[in-house]
Amino acid sequence: MSQTYKAAGVDKEAGYEHVERIKASVKRTQTANVLSHLGGFSGLFELDLNGIEKPVLVSGTDGVGTKVKLAYELNIHNTVGIDCVAMCVNDIVCQGAKPLYFLDYLATGHLVPEKTVQVVEGVSEGCIQSGMALIGGETAEMPGVYQGDDYDLAGFAVGVVDKDKIITGKDINDNTVLIGIPSTGVHSNGFSLVRHVLKNTDLNAEFENTGKTLGEVLMTPTKIYVKAVLNLMDHVEVLGLAHITGGGLIENVPRMLPEGYQANIGFKALKVPAIFKLIQETGSISTDEMLNTFNMGVGMVVAVDKENAAQALEILASEGAYEIGIVEKGDQGIIIQ
């Protein structure tokens, strides 16, 4: 009997439908710099280096992690694409880079356009929030590697910064103030622990009179800080930036500090959202473990001179930013007390 690719588990027609249905979402992100079209073999982007004397390309790649498992369970697929973009662009903006373009990689066991199109729509929305173009990607149907219509998502962002304006943290000192920009919730980290802790909890129940279910609160996408940070950089000298992802404040804040300095953050100053309190109480998780796993309500930390702190807070007022600590001489990396 003659065999076909479809009999082996790969539906080419579904793939063609997927590409056709995402064209409108991709087109929303296009800029005059994009020279290629969806369906080509590669993405083409013309660099506009106006005002940049020494251009340096800055790149970042990441995925969504096991948050996708909740997406399957809750049948919510239009937010993980935003997470994917956010995890990449929030990293590259920490070096002061302006995002230029993005590519995504979506792999699934069985291609269901009704779901995968929603995922790409989320990617498109994330790109729009970041002010960059989605210039290409790949959708792979891989039966036997992924089960059923389970999928995984990863992405790759490229930005540009003037070499003389790269944010390195080298000028951070004991006259530096740390400002926290709030997260929108759990973002896209620690979901293996979240799923383990809440495995017997009703995710469809309303959470804390929010008008949303617990599942919807958990699926709230990662906040994209690009426009807020770039606007701040236009007005205030930013000495350092830390995107608070896996490892929480404990791991990520020290990454921007020069040798001989440590961060001193007041735990009581942190505005910890209720979702983290639920996770901690349900799982009987220590505070140290929470701080070393989750963002605890702070998605981005900005380091500025004390003299510029008031202006920075004013500029970031619409983001709900607030002072969370200071930098001092020391070698402990970070102290949260």
JSON list of N, CA, C and O in Angstrom, two decimals, residues 65-114:
[
{"chain": "A", "resi": 65, "resn": "GLY", "atom": "N", "xyz": [8.60, 28.05, 28.24]},
{"chain": "A", "resi": 65, "resn": "GLY", "atom": "CA", "xyz": [8.70, 27.07, 29.31]},
{"chain": "A", "resi": 65, "resn": "GLY", "atom": "C", "xyz": [7.42, 26.28, 29.49]},
{"chain": "A", "resi": 65, "resn": "GLY", "atom": "O", "xyz": [6.58, 26.18, 28.58]},
{"chain": "A", "resi": 66, "resn": "THR", "atom": "N", "xyz": [7.23, 25.75, 30.68]},
{"chain": "A", "resi": 66, "resn": "THR", "atom": "CA", "xyz": [6.08, 24.87, 30.91]},
{"chain": "A", "resi": 66, "resn": "THR", "atom": "C", "xyz": [4.77, 25.63, 31.12]},
{"chain": "A", "resi": 66, "resn": "THR", "atom": "O", "xyz": [3.74, 25.02, 31.40]},
{"chain": "A", "resi": 67, "resn": "LYS", "atom": "N", "xyz": [4.80, 26.93, 30.94]},
{"chain": "A", "resi": 67, "resn": "LYS", "atom": "CA", "xyz": [3.55, 27.69, 30.93]},
{"chain": "A", "resi": 67, "resn": "LYS", "atom": "C", "xyz": [2.65, 27.20, 29.79]},
{"chain": "A", "resi": 67, "resn": "LYS", "atom": "O", "xyz": [1.42, 27.31, 29.88]},
{"chain": "A", "resi": 68, "resn": "VAL", "atom": "N", "xyz": [3.26, 26.64, 28.74]},
{"chain": "A", "resi": 68, "resn": "VAL", "atom": "CA", "xyz": [2.45, 26.12, 27.64]},
{"chain": "A", "resi": 68, "resn": "VAL", "atom": "C", "xyz": [1.56, 24.98, 28.09]},
{"chain": "A", "resi": 68, "resn": "VAL", "atom": "O", "xyz": [0.50, 24.73, 27.50]},
{"chain": "A", "resi": 69, "resn": "LYS", "atom": "N", "xyz": [1.96, 24.24, 29.13]},
{"chain": "A", "resi": 69, "resn": "LYS", "atom": "CA", "xyz": [1.13, 23.15, 29.65]},
{"chain": "A", "resi": 69, "resn": "LYS", "atom": "C", "xyz": [-0.20, 23.69, 30.17]},
{"chain": "A", "resi": 69, "resn": "LYS", "atom": "O", "xyz": [-1.25, 23.06, 29.99]},
{"chain": "A", "resi": 70, "resn": "LEU", "atom": "N", "xyz": [-0.17, 24.86, 30.81]},
{"chain": "A", "resi": 70, "resn": "LEU", "atom": "CA", "xyz": [-1.41, 25.48, 31.26]},
{"chain": "A", "resi": 70, "resn": "LEU", "atom": "C", "xyz": [-2.24, 25.97, 30.07]},
{"chain": "A", "resi": 70, "resn": "LEU", "atom": "O", "xyz": [-3.46, 25.93, 30.10]},
{"chain": "A", "resi": 71, "resn": "ALA", "atom": "N", "xyz": [-1.56, 26.43, 29.04]},
{"chain": "A", "resi": 71, "resn": "ALA", "atom": "CA", "xyz": [-2.26, 26.87, 27.84]},
{"chain": "A", "resi": 71, "resn": "ALA", "atom": "C", "xyz": [-3.08, 25.72, 27.25]},
{"chain": "A", "resi": 71, "resn": "ALA", "atom": "O", "xyz": [-4.24, 25.91, 26.86]},
{"chain": "A", "resi": 72, "resn": "TYR", "atom": "N", "xyz": [-2.48, 24.51, 27.20]},
{"chain": "A", "resi": 72, "resn": "TYR", "atom": "CA", "xyz": [-3.23, 23.35, 26.70]},
{"chain": "A", "resi": 72, "resn": "TYR", "atom": "C", "xyz": [-4.44, 23.09, 27.59]},
{"chain": "A", "resi": 72, "resn": "TYR", "atom": "O", "xyz": [-5.56, 22.90, 27.12]},
{"chain": "A", "resi": 73, "resn": "GLU", "atom": "N", "xyz": [-4.18, 23.04, 28.92]},
{"chain": "A", "resi": 73, "resn": "GLU", "atom": "CA", "xyz": [-5.22, 22.67, 29.88]},
{"chain": "A", "resi": 73, "resn": "GLU", "atom": "C", "xyz": [-6.38, 23.65, 29.89]},
{"chain": "A", "resi": 73, "resn": "GLU", "atom": "O", "xyz": [-7.55, 23.25, 29.99]},
{"chain": "A", "resi": 74, "resn": "LEU", "atom": "N", "xyz": [-6.06, 24.94, 29.78]},
{"chain": "A", "resi": 74, "resn": "LEU", "atom": "CA", "xyz": [-7.08, 25.99, 29.87]},
{"chain": "A", "resi": 74, "resn": "LEU", "atom": "C", "xyz": [-7.62, 26.40, 28.51]},
{"chain": "A", "resi": 74, "resn": "LEU", "atom": "O", "xyz": [-8.57, 27.18, 28.43]},
{"chain": "A", "resi": 75, "resn": "ASN", "atom": "N", "xyz": [-7.00, 25.90, 27.46]},
{"chain": "A", "resi": 75, "resn": "ASN", "atom": "CA", "xyz": [-7.38, 26.25, 26.09]},
{"chain": "A", "resi": 75, "resn": "ASN", "atom": "C", "xyz": [-7.28, 27.77, 25.87]},
{"chain": "A", "resi": 75, "resn": "ASN", "atom": "O", "xyz": [-8.13, 28.39, 25.25]},
{"chain": "A", "resi": 76, "resn": "ILE", "atom": "N", "xyz": [-6.20, 28.34, 26.40]},
{"chain": "A", "resi": 76, "resn": "ILE", "atom": "CA", "xyz": [-5.89, 29.76, 26.20]},
{"chain": "A", "resi": 76, "resn": "ILE", "atom": "C", "xyz": [-4.58, 29.83, 25.43]},
{"chain": "A", "resi": 76, "resn": "ILE", "atom": "O", "xyz": [-3.52, 29.51, 25.97]},
{"chain": "A", "resi": 77, "resn": "HIS", "atom": "N", "xyz": [-4.65, 30.24, 24.18]},
{"chain": "A", "resi": 77, "resn": "HIS", "atom": "CA", "xyz": [-3.47, 30.17, 23.33]},
{"chain": "A", "resi": 77, "resn": "HIS", "atom": "C", "xyz": [-3.02, 31.52, 22.78]},
{"chain": "A", "resi": 77, "resn": "HIS", "atom": "O", "xyz": [-2.00, 31.59, 22.08]},
{"chain": "A", "resi": 78, "resn": "ASN", "atom": "N", "xyz": [-3.74, 32.59, 23.10]},
{"chain": "A", "resi": 78, "resn": "ASN", "atom": "CA", "xyz": [-3.43, 33.88, 22.49]},
{"chain": "A", "resi": 78, "resn": "ASN", "atom": "C", "xyz": [-2.51, 34.75, 23.33]},
{"chain": "A", "resi": 78, "resn": "ASN", "atom": "O", "xyz": [-2.25, 35.90, 22.99]},
{"chain": "A", "resi": 79, "resn": "THR", "atom": "N", "xyz": [-2.01, 34.22, 24.46]},
{"chain": "A", "resi": 79, "resn": "THR", "atom": "CA", "xyz": [-1.13, 35.03, 25.30]},
{"chain": "A", "resi": 79, "resn": "THR", "atom": "C", "xyz": [0.32, 34.53, 25.34]},
{"chain": "A", "resi": 79, "resn": "THR", "atom": "O", "xyz": [1.23, 35.31, 25.59]},
{"chain": "A", "resi": 80, "resn": "VAL", "atom": "N", "xyz": [0.54, 33.23, 25.10]},
{"chain": "A", "resi": 80, "resn": "VAL", "atom": "CA", "xyz": [1.91, 32.71, 25.22]},
{"chain": "A", "resi": 80, "resn": "VAL", "atom": "C", "xyz": [2.84, 33.30, 24.17]},
{"chain": "A", "resi": 80, "resn": "VAL", "atom": "O", "xyz": [4.05, 33.39, 24.38]},
{"chain": "A", "resi": 81, "resn": "GLY", "atom": "N", "xyz": [2.29, 33.75, 23.04]},
{"chain": "A", "resi": 81, "resn": "GLY", "atom": "CA", "xyz": [3.12, 34.40, 22.03]},
{"chain": "A", "resi": 81, "resn": "GLY", "atom": "C", "xyz": [3.67, 35.72, 22.55]},
{"chain": "A", "resi": 81, "resn": "GLY", "atom": "O", "xyz": [4.82, 36.09, 22.26]},
{"chain": "A", "resi": 82, "resn": "ILE", "atom": "N", "xyz": [2.86, 36.45, 23.32]},
{"chain": "A", "resi": 82, "resn": "ILE", "atom": "CA", "xyz": [3.34, 37.68, 23.94]},
{"chain": "A", "resi": 82, "resn": "ILE", "atom": "C", "xyz": [4.46, 37.36, 24.93]},
{"chain": "A", "resi": 82, "resn": "ILE", "atom": "O", "xyz": [5.48, 38.05, 24.98]},
{"chain": "A", "resi": 83, "resn": "ASP", "atom": "N", "xyz": [4.26, 36.29, 25.72]},
{"chain": "A", "resi": 83, "resn": "ASP", "atom": "CA", "xyz": [5.31, 35.85, 26.65]},
{"chain": "A", "resi": 83, "resn": "ASP", "atom": "C", "xyz": [6.62, 35.61, 25.92]},
{"chain": "A", "resi": 83, "resn": "ASP", "atom": "O", "xyz": [7.69, 36.03, 26.38]},
{"chain": "A", "resi": 84, "resn": "CYS", "atom": "N", "xyz": [6.54, 34.91, 24.80]},
{"chain": "A", "resi": 84, "resn": "CYS", "atom": "CA", "xyz": [7.74, 34.55, 24.06]},
{"chain": "A", "resi": 84, "resn": "CYS", "atom": "C", "xyz": [8.51, 35.78, 23.60]},
{"chain": "A", "resi": 84, "resn": "CYS", "atom": "O", "xyz": [9.73, 35.87, 23.77]},
{"chain": "A", "resi": 85, "resn": "VAL", "atom": "N", "xyz": [7.79, 36.74, 23.05]},
{"chain": "A", "resi": 85, "resn": "VAL", "atom": "CA", "xyz": [8.43, 37.99, 22.62]},
{"chain": "A", "resi": 85, "resn": "VAL", "atom": "C", "xyz": [9.02, 38.73, 23.82]},
{"chain": "A", "resi": 85, "resn": "VAL", "atom": "O", "xyz": [10.17, 39.19, 23.79]},
{"chain": "A", "resi": 86, "resn": "ALA", "atom": "N", "xyz": [8.23, 38.83, 24.88]},
{"chain": "A", "resi": 86, "resn": "ALA", "atom": "CA", "xyz": [8.66, 39.57, 26.06]},
{"chain": "A", "resi": 86, "resn": "ALA", "atom": "C", "xyz": [9.94, 39.02, 26.66]},
{"chain": "A", "resi": 86, "resn": "ALA", "atom": "O", "xyz": [10.84, 39.78, 27.05]},
{"chain": "A", "resi": 87, "resn": "MET", "atom": "N", "xyz": [10.04, 37.70, 26.74]},
{"chain": "A", "resi": 87, "resn": "MET", "atom": "CA", "xyz": [11.22, 37.08, 27.34]},
{"chain": "A", "resi": 87, "resn": "MET", "atom": "C", "xyz": [12.49, 37.42, 26.56]},
{"chain": "A", "resi": 87, "resn": "MET", "atom": "O", "xyz": [13.58, 37.46, 27.12]},
{"chain": "A", "resi": 88, "resn": "CYS", "atom": "N", "xyz": [12.34, 37.67, 25.27]},
{"chain": "A", "resi": 88, "resn": "CYS", "atom": "CA", "xyz": [13.49, 38.01, 24.44]},
{"chain": "A", "resi": 88, "resn": "CYS", "atom": "C", "xyz": [13.79, 39.51, 24.47]},
{"chain": "A", "resi": 88, "resn": "CYS", "atom": "O", "xyz": [14.92, 39.93, 24.71]},
{"chain": "A", "resi": 89, "resn": "VAL", "atom": "N", "xyz": [12.77, 40.33, 24.22]},
{"chain": "A", "resi": 89, "resn": "VAL", "atom": "CA", "xyz": [13.02, 41.77, 24.09]},
{"chain": "A", "resi": 89, "resn": "VAL", "atom": "C", "xyz": [13.33, 42.42, 25.43]},
{"chain": "A", "resi": 89, "resn": "VAL", "atom": "O", "xyz": [14.10, 43.39, 25.49]},
{"chain": "A", "resi": 90, "resn": "ASN", "atom": "N", "xyz": [12.75, 41.91, 26.52]},
{"chain": "A", "resi": 90, "resn": "ASN", "atom": "CA", "xyz": [13.08, 42.48, 27.83]},
{"chain": "A", "resi": 90, "resn": "ASN", "atom": "C", "xyz": [14.54, 42.23, 28.19]},
{"chain": "A", "resi": 90, "resn": "ASN", "atom": "O", "xyz": [15.13, 42.99, 28.97]},
{"chain": "A", "resi": 91, "resn": "ASP", "atom": "N", "xyz": [15.11, 41.17, 27.64]},
{"chain": "A", "resi": 91, "resn": "ASP", "atom": "CA", "xyz": [16.53, 40.90, 27.86]},
{"chain": "A", "resi": 91, "resn": "ASP", "atom": "C", "xyz": [17.41, 41.86, 27.06]},
{"chain": "A", "resi": 91, "resn": "ASP", "atom": "O", "xyz": [18.35, 42.45, 27.59]},
{"chain": "A", "resi": 92, "resn": "ILE", "atom": "N", "xyz": [17.09, 42.05, 25.77]},
{"chain": "A", "resi": 92, "resn": "ILE", "atom": "CA", "xyz": [18.00, 42.86, 24.96]},
{"chain": "A", "resi": 92, "resn": "ILE", "atom": "C", "xyz": [17.90, 44.35, 25.30]},
{"chain": "A", "resi": 92, "resn": "ILE", "atom": "O", "xyz": [18.87, 45.09, 25.14]},
{"chain": "A", "resi": 93, "resn": "VAL", "atom": "N", "xyz": [16.74, 44.79, 25.81]},
{"chain": "A", "resi": 93, "resn": "VAL", "atom": "CA", "xyz": [16.63, 46.20, 26.18]},
{"chain": "A", "resi": 93, "resn": "VAL", "atom": "C", "xyz": [17.47, 46.50, 27.42]},
{"chain": "A", "resi": 93, "resn": "VAL", "atom": "O", "xyz": [17.82, 47.66, 27.68]},
{"chain": "A", "resi": 94, "resn": "CYS", "atom": "N", "xyz": [17.85, 45.46, 28.16]},
{"chain": "A", "resi": 94, "resn": "CYS", "atom": "CA", "xyz": [18.72, 45.66, 29.34]},
{"chain": "A", "resi": 94, "resn": "CYS", "atom": "C", "xyz": [20.09, 46.18, 28.94]},
{"chain": "A", "resi": 94, "resn": "CYS", "atom": "O", "xyz": [20.82, 46.73, 29.78]},
{"chain": "A", "resi": 95, "resn": "GLN", "atom": "N", "xyz": [20.49, 46.00, 27.68]},
{"chain": "A", "resi": 95, "resn": "GLN", "atom": "CA", "xyz": [21.73, 46.58, 27.18]},
{"chain": "A", "resi": 95, "resn": "GLN", "atom": "C", "xyz": [21.49, 47.90, 26.47]},
{"chain": "A", "resi": 95, "resn": "GLN", "atom": "O", "xyz": [22.40, 48.47, 25.86]},
{"chain": "A", "resi": 96, "resn": "GLY", "atom": "N", "xyz": [20.25, 48.38, 26.53]},
{"chain": "A", "resi": 96, "resn": "GLY", "atom": "CA", "xyz": [19.92, 49.65, 25.90]},
{"chain": "A", "resi": 96, "resn": "GLY", "atom": "C", "xyz": [19.54, 49.52, 24.44]},
{"chain": "A", "resi": 96, "resn": "GLY", "atom": "O", "xyz": [19.45, 50.53, 23.73]},
{"chain": "A", "resi": 97, "resn": "ALA", "atom": "N", "xyz": [19.29, 48.30, 23.98]},
{"chain": "A", "resi": 97, "resn": "ALA", "atom": "CA", "xyz": [19.02, 48.07, 22.56]},
{"chain": "A", "resi": 97, "resn": "ALA", "atom": "C", "xyz": [17.57, 48.35, 22.19]},
{"chain": "A", "resi": 97, "resn": "ALA", "atom": "O", "xyz": [16.64, 48.02, 22.94]},
{"chain": "A", "resi": 98, "resn": "LYS", "atom": "N", "xyz": [17.39, 48.92, 21.02]},
{"chain": "A", "resi": 98, "resn": "LYS", "atom": "CA", "xyz": [16.07, 49.09, 20.43]},
{"chain": "A", "resi": 98, "resn": "LYS", "atom": "C", "xyz": [15.76, 47.85, 19.59]},
{"chain": "A", "resi": 98, "resn": "LYS", "atom": "O", "xyz": [16.50, 47.54, 18.65]},
{"chain": "A", "resi": 99, "resn": "PRO", "atom": "N", "xyz": [14.69, 47.12, 19.88]},
{"chain": "A", "resi": 99, "resn": "PRO", "atom": "CA", "xyz": [14.36, 45.92, 19.10]},
{"chain": "A", "resi": 99, "resn": "PRO", "atom": "C", "xyz": [14.05, 46.26, 17.64]},
{"chain": "A", "resi": 99, "resn": "PRO", "atom": "O", "xyz": [13.40, 47.27, 17.36]},
{"chain": "A", "resi": 100, "resn": "LEU", "atom": "N", "xyz": [14.52, 45.40, 16.74]},
{"chain": "A", "resi": 100, "resn": "LEU", "atom": "CA", "xyz": [14.31, 45.60, 15.31]},
{"chain": "A", "resi": 100, "resn": "LEU", "atom": "C", "xyz": [13.35, 44.57, 14.73]},
{"chain": "A", "resi": 100, "resn": "LEU", "atom": "O", "xyz": [12.38, 44.91, 14.09]},
{"chain": "A", "resi": 101, "resn": "TYR", "atom": "N", "xyz": [13.68, 43.30, 14.94]},
{"chain": "A", "resi": 101, "resn": "TYR", "atom": "CA", "xyz": [12.84, 42.25, 14.35]},
{"chain": "A", "resi": 101, "resn": "TYR", "atom": "C", "xyz": [12.87, 40.98, 15.19]},
{"chain": "A", "resi": 101, "resn": "TYR", "atom": "O", "xyz": [13.73, 40.79, 16.06]},
{"chain": "A", "resi": 102, "resn": "PHE", "atom": "N", "xyz": [11.92, 40.09, 14.89]},
{"chain": "A", "resi": 102, "resn": "PHE", "atom": "CA", "xyz": [11.70, 38.88, 15.67]},
{"chain": "A", "resi": 102, "resn": "PHE", "atom": "C", "xyz": [11.40, 37.71, 14.73]},
{"chain": "A", "resi": 102, "resn": "PHE", "atom": "O", "xyz": [10.80, 37.89, 13.67]},
{"chain": "A", "resi": 103, "resn": "LEU", "atom": "N", "xyz": [11.84, 36.53, 15.14]},
{"chain": "A", "resi": 103, "resn": "LEU", "atom": "CA", "xyz": [11.47, 35.29, 14.46]},
{"chain": "A", "resi": 103, "resn": "LEU", "atom": "C", "xyz": [11.01, 34.30, 15.51]},
{"chain": "A", "resi": 103, "resn": "LEU", "atom": "O", "xyz": [11.56, 34.26, 16.62]},
{"chain": "A", "resi": 104, "resn": "ASP", "atom": "N", "xyz": [9.99, 33.50, 15.17]},
{"chain": "A", "resi": 104, "resn": "ASP", "atom": "CA", "xyz": [9.48, 32.53, 16.13]},
{"chain": "A", "resi": 104, "resn": "ASP", "atom": "C", "xyz": [9.63, 31.11, 15.59]},
{"chain": "A", "resi": 104, "resn": "ASP", "atom": "O", "xyz": [9.76, 30.89, 14.38]},
{"chain": "A", "resi": 105, "resn": "TYR", "atom": "N", "xyz": [9.64, 30.15, 16.51]},
{"chain": "A", "resi": 105, "resn": "TYR", "atom": "CA", "xyz": [9.69, 28.74, 16.15]},
{"chain": "A", "resi": 105, "resn": "TYR", "atom": "C", "xyz": [8.61, 28.01, 16.95]},
{"chain": "A", "resi": 105, "resn": "TYR", "atom": "O", "xyz": [8.63, 28.00, 18.18]},
{"chain": "A", "resi": 106, "resn": "LEU", "atom": "N", "xyz": [7.65, 27.44, 16.23]},
{"chain": "A", "resi": 106, "resn": "LEU", "atom": "CA", "xyz": [6.53, 26.74, 16.84]},
{"chain": "A", "resi": 106, "resn": "LEU", "atom": "C", "xyz": [6.57, 25.28, 16.40]},
{"chain": "A", "resi": 106, "resn": "LEU", "atom": "O", "xyz": [6.51, 24.98, 15.20]},
{"chain": "A", "resi": 107, "resn": "ALA", "atom": "N", "xyz": [6.69, 24.37, 17.37]},
{"chain": "A", "resi": 107, "resn": "ALA", "atom": "CA", "xyz": [6.73, 22.94, 17.07]},
{"chain": "A", "resi": 107, "resn": "ALA", "atom": "C", "xyz": [5.55, 22.26, 17.73]},
{"chain": "A", "resi": 107, "resn": "ALA", "atom": "O", "xyz": [5.20, 22.57, 18.88]},
{"chain": "A", "resi": 108, "resn": "THR", "atom": "N", "xyz": [4.91, 21.33, 17.05]},
{"chain": "A", "resi": 108, "resn": "THR", "atom": "CA", "xyz": [3.72, 20.66, 17.58]},
{"chain": "A", "resi": 108, "resn": "THR", "atom": "C", "xyz": [3.67, 19.21, 17.10]},
{"chain": "A", "resi": 108, "resn": "THR", "atom": "O", "xyz": [4.28, 18.85, 16.09]},
{"chain": "A", "resi": 109, "resn": "GLY", "atom": "N", "xyz": [2.93, 18.40, 17.85]},
{"chain": "A", "resi": 109, "resn": "GLY", "atom": "CA", "xyz": [2.76, 17.01, 17.44]},
{"chain": "A", "resi": 109, "resn": "GLY", "atom": "C", "xyz": [1.75, 16.88, 16.32]},
{"chain": "A", "resi": 109, "resn": "GLY", "atom": "O", "xyz": [1.90, 16.05, 15.42]},
{"chain": "A", "resi": 110, "resn": "HIS", "atom": "N", "xyz": [0.72, 17.70, 16.37]},
{"chain": "A", "resi": 110, "resn": "HIS", "atom": "CA", "xyz": [-0.33, 17.68, 15.35]},
{"chain": "A", "resi": 110, "resn": "HIS", "atom": "C", "xyz": [-0.81, 19.11, 15.14]},
{"chain": "A", "resi": 110, "resn": "HIS", "atom": "O", "xyz": [-1.26, 19.77, 16.07]},
{"chain": "A", "resi": 111, "resn": "LEU", "atom": "N", "xyz": [-0.70, 19.60, 13.92]},
{"chain": "A", "resi": 111, "resn": "LEU", "atom": "CA", "xyz": [-1.00, 20.99, 13.63]},
{"chain": "A", "resi": 111, "resn": "LEU", "atom": "C", "xyz": [-2.51, 21.23, 13.61]},
{"chain": "A", "resi": 111, "resn": "LEU", "atom": "O", "xyz": [-3.24, 20.66, 12.79]},
{"chain": "A", "resi": 112, "resn": "VAL", "atom": "N", "xyz": [-2.95, 22.08, 14.52]},
{"chain": "A", "resi": 112, "resn": "VAL", "atom": "CA", "xyz": [-4.36, 22.48, 14.57]},
{"chain": "A", "resi": 112, "resn": "VAL", "atom": "C", "xyz": [-4.39, 24.00, 14.38]},
{"chain": "A", "resi": 112, "resn": "VAL", "atom": "O", "xyz": [-4.15, 24.75, 15.33]},
{"chain": "A", "resi": 113, "resn": "PRO", "atom": "N", "xyz": [-4.67, 24.46, 13.17]},
{"chain": "A", "resi": 113, "resn": "PRO", "atom": "CA", "xyz": [-4.60, 25.90, 12.89]},
{"chain": "A", "resi": 113, "resn": "PRO", "atom": "C", "xyz": [-5.41, 26.76, 13.85]},
{"chain": "A", "resi": 113, "resn": "PRO", "atom": "O", "xyz": [-5.01, 27.89, 14.16]},
{"chain": "A", "resi": 114, "resn": "GLU", "atom": "N", "xyz": [-6.55, 26.25, 14.33]},
{"chain": "A", "resi": 114, "resn": "GLU", "atom": "CA", "xyz": [-7.36, 27.03, 15.27]},
{"chain": "A", "resi": 114, "resn": "GLU", "atom": "C", "xyz": [-6.57, 27.43, 16.51]},
{"chain": "A", "resi": 114, "resn": "GLU", "atom": "O", "xyz": [-6.84, 28.46, 17.12]}
]
